[in-house]
Amino acid sequence: HKIRFICQTPKHRILIDSNGSENYRYRAWIRPHSGTDKPDMEIDTGTETSEGSDMCGHSIWTFKNGKTVYSIEELGCTDGSEPKDAIASLGITIAGKPVETLWCYQ
């Protein structure tokens, strides 16, 4: 698997990788567990889309687990309202209703 993206929220370590055939995998560990431990959550079927262009281009990965959807979006070009060291956001929705949005850091 090729690592595509890594970040940390205040509660989790997140790693997105792919097997080279456009199949993306989401793995998350509750902190302080490390990436060498068994993941606390793993979703094997995700998608990647792109938004923006040139310097503002960024990826969005989407993973579904039952009625819960996890969406990790790189920042691209922003208005500067995100926290200083944020590199992405993690949005969680359940049955189409937003539940939580967390900032991701390196």
mmCIF file of N, CA and C in Angstrom:
data_model
loop_
_atom_site.group_PDB
_atom_site.id
_atom_site.type_symbol
_atom_site.label_atom_id
_atom_site.label_comp_id
_atom_site.label_asym_id
_atom_site.label_seq_id
_atom_site.Cartn_x
_atom_site.Cartn_y
_atom_site.Cartn_z
ATOM 1 N N HIS A 1 0.835 -1.193 0.000
ATOM 2 C CA HIS A 1 0.000 0.000 0.000
ATOM 3 C C HIS A 1 0.877 1.253 0.000
ATOM 4 N N LYS A 2 0.441 2.239 -0.738
ATOM 5 C CA LYS A 2 1.163 3.498 -0.817
ATOM 6 C C LYS A 2 0.457 4.534 0.068
ATOM 7 N N ILE A 3 1.204 5.146 0.970
ATOM 8 C CA ILE A 3 0.628 6.156 1.854
ATOM 9 C C ILE A 3 0.280 7.396 1.038
ATOM 10 N N ARG A 4 -0.962 7.850 1.183
ATOM 11 C CA ARG A 4 -1.444 9.031 0.455
ATOM 12 C C ARG A 4 -1.551 10.252 1.360
ATOM 13 N N PHE A 5 -1.886 10.030 2.653
ATOM 14 C CA PHE A 5 -2.099 11.171 3.541
ATOM 15 C C PHE A 5 -2.025 10.700 4.986
ATOM 16 N N ILE A 6 -1.415 11.520 5.838
ATOM 17 C CA ILE A 6 -1.333 11.250 7.279
ATOM 18 C C ILE A 6 -1.639 12.547 8.014
ATOM 19 N N CYS A 7 -2.449 12.447 9.058
ATOM 20 C CA CYS A 7 -2.662 13.622 9.913
ATOM 21 C C CYS A 7 -3.098 13.167 11.299
ATOM 22 N N GLN A 8 -3.181 14.131 12.208
ATOM 23 C CA GLN A 8 -3.607 13.863 13.570
ATOM 24 C C GLN A 8 -4.664 14.880 13.969
ATOM 25 N N THR A 9 -5.734 14.398 14.593
ATOM 26 C CA THR A 9 -6.697 15.289 15.235
ATOM 27 C C THR A 9 -6.346 15.270 16.721
ATOM 28 N N PRO A 10 -7.023 16.055 17.529
ATOM 29 C CA PRO A 10 -6.735 15.985 18.968
ATOM 30 C C PRO A 10 -6.935 14.586 19.561
ATOM 31 N N LYS A 11 -7.805 13.762 18.932
ATOM 32 C CA LYS A 11 -8.109 12.444 19.487
ATOM 33 C C LYS A 11 -7.535 11.273 18.694
ATOM 34 N N HIS A 12 -7.238 11.461 17.398
ATOM 35 C CA HIS A 12 -6.891 10.328 16.532
ATOM 36 C C HIS A 12 -5.658 10.574 15.671
ATOM 37 N N ARG A 13 -5.030 9.484 15.269
ATOM 38 C CA ARG A 13 -4.030 9.472 14.204
ATOM 39 C C ARG A 13 -4.723 8.854 13.000
ATOM 40 N N ILE A 14 -4.601 9.483 11.841
ATOM 41 C CA ILE A 14 -5.296 9.018 10.645
ATOM 42 C C ILE A 14 -4.287 8.774 9.537
ATOM 43 N N LEU A 15 -4.459 7.654 8.844
ATOM 44 C CA LEU A 15 -3.610 7.327 7.711
ATOM 45 C C LEU A 15 -4.509 6.867 6.563
ATOM 46 N N ILE A 16 -4.291 7.453 5.388
ATOM 47 C CA ILE A 16 -4.998 7.031 4.183
ATOM 48 C C ILE A 16 -3.960 6.472 3.234
ATOM 49 N N ASP A 17 -4.215 5.269 2.740
ATOM 50 C CA ASP A 17 -3.308 4.681 1.757
ATOM 51 C C ASP A 17 -4.111 4.056 0.632
ATOM 52 N N SER A 18 -3.408 3.647 -0.412
ATOM 53 C CA SER A 18 -4.086 3.020 -1.546
ATOM 54 C C SER A 18 -3.263 1.828 -2.007
ATOM 55 N N ASN A 19 -3.939 0.911 -2.671
ATOM 56 C CA ASN A 19 -3.254 -0.273 -3.181
ATOM 57 C C ASN A 19 -2.858 -0.086 -4.637
ATOM 58 N N GLY A 20 -2.943 1.138 -5.125
ATOM 59 C CA GLY A 20 -2.523 1.433 -6.483
ATOM 60 C C GLY A 20 -3.619 1.312 -7.517
ATOM 61 N N SER A 21 -4.778 0.793 -7.166
ATOM 62 C CA SER A 21 -5.857 0.641 -8.138
ATOM 63 C C SER A 21 -7.066 1.493 -7.760
ATOM 64 N N GLU A 22 -6.798 2.709 -7.274
ATOM 65 C CA GLU A 22 -7.857 3.652 -6.906
ATOM 66 C C GLU A 22 -8.733 3.124 -5.770
ATOM 67 N N ASN A 23 -8.218 2.210 -4.982
ATOM 68 C CA ASN A 23 -8.937 1.725 -3.819
ATOM 69 C C ASN A 23 -8.252 2.303 -2.583
ATOM 70 N N TYR A 24 -8.959 3.146 -1.849
ATOM 71 C CA TYR A 24 -8.373 3.855 -0.716
ATOM 72 C C TYR A 24 -8.826 3.241 0.597
ATOM 73 N N ARG A 25 -7.902 3.230 1.565
ATOM 74 C CA ARG A 25 -8.161 2.655 2.875
ATOM 75 C C ARG A 25 -7.934 3.720 3.939
ATOM 76 N N TYR A 26 -8.870 3.802 4.882
ATOM 77 C CA TYR A 26 -8.813 4.728 6.012
ATOM 78 C C TYR A 26 -8.501 3.914 7.259
ATOM 79 N N ARG A 27 -7.470 4.320 7.966
ATOM 80 C CA ARG A 27 -7.159 3.687 9.245
ATOM 81 C C ARG A 27 -6.990 4.781 10.289
ATOM 82 N N ALA A 28 -7.533 4.527 11.489
ATOM 83 C CA ALA A 28 -7.439 5.510 12.569
ATOM 84 C C ALA A 28 -7.087 4.816 13.871
ATOM 85 N N TRP A 29 -6.253 5.475 14.634
ATOM 86 C CA TRP A 29 -5.834 5.007 15.945
ATOM 87 C C TRP A 29 -6.212 6.067 16.969
ATOM 88 N N ILE A 30 -6.798 5.639 18.088
ATOM 89 C CA ILE A 30 -7.066 6.572 19.180
ATOM 90 C C ILE A 30 -5.731 6.898 19.820
ATOM 91 N N ARG A 31 -5.439 8.195 19.953
ATOM 92 C CA ARG A 31 -4.178 8.593 20.552
ATOM 93 C C ARG A 31 -4.174 8.211 22.022
ATOM 94 N N PRO A 32 -3.084 7.739 22.575
ATOM 95 C CA PRO A 32 -1.717 7.813 22.066
ATOM 96 C C PRO A 32 -1.265 6.560 21.317
ATOM 97 N N HIS A 33 -2.154 5.667 20.899
ATOM 98 C CA HIS A 33 -1.719 4.484 20.146
ATOM 99 C C HIS A 33 -0.917 4.916 18.927
ATOM 100 N N SER A 34 0.038 4.096 18.545
ATOM 101 C CA SER A 34 0.884 4.445 17.405
ATOM 102 C C SER A 34 0.430 3.687 16.163
ATOM 103 N N GLY A 35 0.954 4.089 15.026
ATOM 104 C CA GLY A 35 0.634 3.459 13.762
ATOM 105 C C GLY A 35 1.131 2.035 13.644
ATOM 106 N N THR A 36 1.942 1.590 14.588
ATOM 107 C CA THR A 36 2.399 0.206 14.564
ATOM 108 C C THR A 36 1.415 -0.721 15.280
ATOM 109 N N ASP A 37 0.488 -0.142 16.072
ATOM 110 C CA ASP A 37 -0.549 -0.929 16.734
ATOM 111 C C ASP A 37 -1.658 -1.247 15.740
ATOM 112 N N LYS A 38 -2.526 -2.194 16.093
ATOM 113 C CA LYS A 38 -3.688 -2.493 15.265
ATOM 114 C C LYS A 38 -4.603 -1.256 15.260
ATOM 115 N N PRO A 39 -5.105 -0.827 14.094
ATOM 116 C CA PRO A 39 -5.971 0.361 14.051
ATOM 117 C C PRO A 39 -7.247 0.150 14.869
ATOM 118 N N ASP A 40 -7.745 1.234 15.467
ATOM 119 C CA ASP A 40 -9.016 1.185 16.177
ATOM 120 C C ASP A 40 -10.181 1.189 15.191
ATOM 121 N N MET A 41 -9.936 1.692 13.975
ATOM 122 C CA MET A 41 -10.937 1.665 12.919
ATOM 123 C C MET A 41 -10.245 1.507 11.577
ATOM 124 N N GLU A 42 -10.836 0.698 10.714
ATOM 125 C CA GLU A 42 -10.297 0.522 9.367
ATOM 126 C C GLU A 42 -11.465 0.387 8.399
ATOM 127 N N ILE A 43 -11.431 1.202 7.334
ATOM 128 C CA ILE A 43 -12.442 1.138 6.275
ATOM 129 C C ILE A 43 -11.682 0.926 4.976
ATOM 130 N N ASP A 44 -11.986 -0.176 4.287
ATOM 131 C CA ASP A 44 -11.212 -0.587 3.115
ATOM 132 C C ASP A 44 -11.681 0.001 1.792
ATOM 133 N N THR A 45 -12.823 0.641 1.757
ATOM 134 C CA THR A 45 -13.348 1.125 0.482
ATOM 135 C C THR A 45 -13.634 2.614 0.560
ATOM 136 N N GLY A 46 -12.761 3.401 -0.041
ATOM 137 C CA GLY A 46 -12.940 4.842 -0.065
ATOM 138 C C GLY A 46 -12.687 5.387 -1.450
ATOM 139 N N THR A 47 -13.035 6.654 -1.627
ATOM 140 C CA THR A 47 -12.829 7.310 -2.916
ATOM 141 C C THR A 47 -12.030 8.587 -2.709
ATOM 142 N N GLU A 48 -11.390 9.021 -3.784
ATOM 143 C CA GLU A 48 -10.668 10.296 -3.781
ATOM 144 C C GLU A 48 -11.211 11.150 -4.913
ATOM 145 N N THR A 49 -11.514 12.405 -4.601
ATOM 146 C CA THR A 49 -11.878 13.383 -5.615
ATOM 147 C C THR A 49 -10.960 14.581 -5.452
ATOM 148 N N SER A 50 -10.908 15.408 -6.472
ATOM 149 C CA SER A 50 -10.075 16.610 -6.429
ATOM 150 C C SER A 50 -10.948 17.828 -6.649
ATOM 151 N N GLU A 51 -10.583 18.913 -5.980
ATOM 152 C CA GLU A 51 -11.253 20.195 -6.168
ATOM 153 C C GLU A 51 -10.200 21.263 -6.368
ATOM 154 N N GLY A 52 -10.602 22.357 -7.000
ATOM 155 C CA GLY A 52 -9.684 23.462 -7.235
ATOM 156 C C GLY A 52 -8.720 23.138 -8.359
ATOM 157 N N SER A 53 -7.867 24.098 -8.649
ATOM 158 C CA SER A 53 -6.882 23.895 -9.710
ATOM 159 C C SER A 53 -5.590 24.597 -9.330
ATOM 160 N N ASP A 54 -4.554 24.247 -10.044
ATOM 161 C CA ASP A 54 -3.222 24.812 -9.836
ATOM 162 C C ASP A 54 -2.845 24.769 -8.362
ATOM 163 N N MET A 55 -2.439 25.901 -7.797
ATOM 164 C CA MET A 55 -1.972 25.935 -6.407
ATOM 165 C C MET A 55 -3.101 25.693 -5.406
ATOM 166 N N CYS A 56 -4.350 25.858 -5.826
ATOM 167 C CA CYS A 56 -5.493 25.662 -4.926
ATOM 168 C C CYS A 56 -6.044 24.236 -4.999
ATOM 169 N N GLY A 57 -5.488 23.413 -5.875
ATOM 170 C CA GLY A 57 -5.965 22.039 -6.016
ATOM 171 C C GLY A 57 -5.723 21.238 -4.749
ATOM 172 N N HIS A 58 -6.710 20.440 -4.369
ATOM 173 C CA HIS A 58 -6.571 19.609 -3.170
ATOM 174 C C HIS A 58 -7.446 18.366 -3.286
ATOM 175 N N SER A 59 -7.115 17.366 -2.493
ATOM 176 C CA SER A 59 -7.834 16.089 -2.509
ATOM 177 C C SER A 59 -8.862 16.025 -1.399
ATOM 178 N N ILE A 60 -9.919 15.253 -1.672
ATOM 179 C CA ILE A 60 -10.937 14.934 -0.682
ATOM 180 C C ILE A 60 -11.132 13.420 -0.728
ATOM 181 N N TRP A 61 -10.967 12.774 0.426
ATOM 182 C CA TRP A 61 -11.170 11.326 0.526
ATOM 183 C C TRP A 61 -12.454 11.079 1.303
ATOM 184 N N THR A 62 -13.273 10.155 0.822
ATOM 185 C CA THR A 62 -14.555 9.850 1.460
ATOM 186 C C THR A 62 -14.632 8.360 1.750
ATOM 187 N N PHE A 63 -15.017 8.036 2.982
ATOM 188 C CA PHE A 63 -15.129 6.658 3.433
ATOM 189 C C PHE A 63 -16.471 6.466 4.126
ATOM 190 N N LYS A 64 -17.177 5.389 3.777
ATOM 191 C CA LYS A 64 -18.478 5.101 4.366
ATOM 192 C C LYS A 64 -18.392 3.843 5.209
ATOM 193 N N ASN A 65 -18.982 3.928 6.400
ATOM 194 C CA ASN A 65 -19.047 2.800 7.321
ATOM 195 C C ASN A 65 -20.487 2.743 7.836
ATOM 196 N N GLY A 66 -21.342 1.956 7.176
ATOM 197 C CA GLY A 66 -22.763 1.957 7.516
ATOM 198 C C GLY A 66 -23.360 3.311 7.150
ATOM 199 N N LYS A 67 -24.021 3.954 8.111
ATOM 200 C CA LYS A 67 -24.621 5.271 7.866
ATOM 201 C C LYS A 67 -23.655 6.415 8.167
ATOM 202 N N THR A 68 -22.438 6.080 8.617
ATOM 203 C CA THR A 68 -21.446 7.099 8.964
ATOM 204 C C THR A 68 -20.499 7.331 7.793
ATOM 205 N N VAL A 69 -20.263 8.616 7.491
ATOM 206 C CA VAL A 69 -19.350 8.993 6.412
ATOM 207 C C VAL A 69 -18.236 9.847 7.009
ATOM 208 N N TYR A 70 -17.006 9.484 6.692
ATOM 209 C CA TYR A 70 -15.823 10.234 7.101
ATOM 210 C C TYR A 70 -15.267 10.900 5.851
ATOM 211 N N SER A 71 -15.062 12.209 5.906
ATOM 212 C CA SER A 71 -14.548 12.954 4.766
ATOM 213 C C SER A 71 -13.324 13.757 5.198
ATOM 214 N N ILE A 72 -12.190 13.468 4.589
ATOM 215 C CA ILE A 72 -10.951 14.182 4.897
ATOM 216 C C ILE A 72 -10.640 15.078 3.714
ATOM 217 N N GLU A 73 -10.572 16.384 3.975
ATOM 218 C CA GLU A 73 -10.356 17.353 2.905
ATOM 219 C C GLU A 73 -9.109 18.183 3.182
ATOM 220 N N GLU A 74 -8.139 18.104 2.251
ATOM 221 C CA GLU A 74 -6.960 18.957 2.357
ATOM 222 C C GLU A 74 -7.418 20.405 2.237
ATOM 223 N N LEU A 75 -6.615 21.331 2.739
ATOM 224 C CA LEU A 75 -7.060 22.723 2.784
ATOM 225 C C LEU A 75 -7.092 23.430 1.431
ATOM 226 N N GLY A 76 -6.142 23.199 0.548
ATOM 227 C CA GLY A 76 -6.134 23.976 -0.694
ATOM 228 C C GLY A 76 -5.956 25.453 -0.362
ATOM 229 N N CYS A 77 -6.618 26.338 -1.096
ATOM 230 C CA CYS A 77 -6.586 27.771 -0.800
ATOM 231 C C CYS A 77 -7.746 28.100 0.139
ATOM 232 N N THR A 78 -7.454 28.868 1.173
ATOM 233 C CA THR A 78 -8.473 29.161 2.188
ATOM 234 C C THR A 78 -8.534 30.652 2.464
ATOM 235 N N ASP A 79 -9.481 31.024 3.325
ATOM 236 C CA ASP A 79 -9.603 32.422 3.738
ATOM 237 C C ASP A 79 -8.756 32.716 4.970
ATOM 238 N N GLY A 80 -8.022 31.708 5.450
ATOM 239 C CA GLY A 80 -7.139 31.900 6.598
ATOM 240 C C GLY A 80 -7.809 31.727 7.942
ATOM 241 N N SER A 81 -9.061 31.273 7.975
ATOM 242 C CA SER A 81 -9.767 31.144 9.246
ATOM 243 C C SER A 81 -9.438 29.840 9.985
ATOM 244 N N GLU A 82 -8.725 28.915 9.309
ATOM 245 C CA GLU A 82 -8.369 27.651 9.953
ATOM 246 C C GLU A 82 -7.227 27.875 10.945
ATOM 247 N N PRO A 83 -7.051 26.957 11.915
ATOM 248 C CA PRO A 83 -5.929 27.076 12.849
ATOM 249 C C PRO A 83 -4.593 27.094 12.102
ATOM 250 N N LYS A 84 -3.614 27.726 12.702
ATOM 251 C CA LYS A 84 -2.320 27.990 12.075
ATOM 252 C C LYS A 84 -1.674 26.759 11.435
ATOM 253 N N ASP A 85 -1.607 25.647 12.113
ATOM 254 C CA ASP A 85 -0.877 24.488 11.609
ATOM 255 C C ASP A 85 -1.771 23.421 10.960
ATOM 256 N N ALA A 86 -3.051 23.714 10.746
ATOM 257 C CA ALA A 86 -3.974 22.735 10.168
ATOM 258 C C ALA A 86 -3.588 22.437 8.718
ATOM 259 N N ILE A 87 -3.724 21.159 8.327
ATOM 260 C CA ILE A 87 -3.431 20.762 6.943
ATOM 261 C C ILE A 87 -4.666 20.196 6.243
ATOM 262 N N ALA A 88 -5.710 19.878 7.036
ATOM 263 C CA ALA A 88 -6.924 19.288 6.484
ATOM 264 C C ALA A 88 -8.030 19.365 7.528
ATOM 265 N N SER A 89 -9.240 18.994 7.100
ATOM 266 C CA SER A 89 -10.350 18.856 8.050
ATOM 267 C C SER A 89 -10.943 17.464 7.911
ATOM 268 N N LEU A 90 -11.462 16.963 9.008
ATOM 269 C CA LEU A 90 -12.147 15.688 9.033
ATOM 270 C C LEU A 90 -13.597 15.963 9.382
ATOM 271 N N GLY A 91 -14.492 15.654 8.455
ATOM 272 C CA GLY A 91 -15.918 15.829 8.703
ATOM 273 C C GLY A 91 -16.568 14.474 8.887
ATOM 274 N N ILE A 92 -17.430 14.371 9.902
ATOM 275 C CA ILE A 92 -18.134 13.127 10.179
ATOM 276 C C ILE A 92 -19.627 13.401 10.104
ATOM 277 N N THR A 93 -20.328 12.617 9.277
ATOM 278 C CA THR A 93 -21.780 12.725 9.191
ATOM 279 C C THR A 93 -22.389 11.346 9.450
ATOM 280 N N ILE A 94 -23.562 11.360 10.068
ATOM 281 C CA ILE A 94 -24.304 10.124 10.304
ATOM 282 C C ILE A 94 -25.696 10.315 9.716
ATOM 283 N N ALA A 95 -26.079 9.420 8.828
ATOM 284 C CA ALA A 95 -27.373 9.490 8.133
ATOM 285 C C ALA A 95 -27.574 10.867 7.495
ATOM 286 N N GLY A 96 -26.495 11.406 6.916
ATOM 287 C CA GLY A 96 -26.575 12.678 6.211
ATOM 288 C C GLY A 96 -26.540 13.919 7.084
ATOM 289 N N LYS A 97 -26.453 13.767 8.410
ATOM 290 C CA LYS A 97 -26.429 14.916 9.315
ATOM 291 C C LYS A 97 -25.023 15.107 9.874
ATOM 292 N N PRO A 98 -24.468 16.328 9.731
ATOM 293 C CA PRO A 98 -23.128 16.578 10.277
ATOM 294 C C PRO A 98 -23.095 16.346 11.790
ATOM 295 N N VAL A 99 -22.093 15.616 12.239
ATOM 296 C CA VAL A 99 -21.943 15.306 13.657
ATOM 297 C C VAL A 99 -20.756 16.051 14.246
ATOM 298 N N GLU A 100 -19.641 16.062 13.494
ATOM 299 C CA GLU A 100 -18.421 16.658 14.040
ATOM 300 C C GLU A 100 -17.489 17.036 12.888
ATOM 301 N N THR A 101 -16.770 18.148 13.074
ATOM 302 C CA THR A 101 -15.702 18.536 12.173
ATOM 303 C C THR A 101 -14.475 18.801 13.020
ATOM 304 N N LEU A 102 -13.380 18.139 12.663
ATOM 305 C CA LEU A 102 -12.127 18.277 13.409
ATOM 306 C C LEU A 102 -11.023 18.751 12.479
ATOM 307 N N TRP A 103 -10.095 19.527 12.998
ATOM 308 C CA TRP A 103 -8.926 19.924 12.219
ATOM 309 C C TRP A 103 -7.874 18.842 12.287
ATOM 310 N N CYS A 104 -7.179 18.641 11.193
ATOM 311 C CA CYS A 104 -6.068 17.680 11.120
ATOM 312 C C CYS A 104 -4.752 18.436 11.041
ATOM 313 N N TYR A 105 -3.756 17.928 11.746
ATOM 314 C CA TYR A 105 -2.429 18.527 11.778
ATOM 315 C C TYR A 105 -1.396 17.478 11.389
ATOM 316 N N GLN A 106 -0.212 17.930 11.003
ATOM 317 C CA GLN A 106 0.851 16.994 10.657
ATOM 318 C C GLN A 106 1.378 16.287 11.856
#
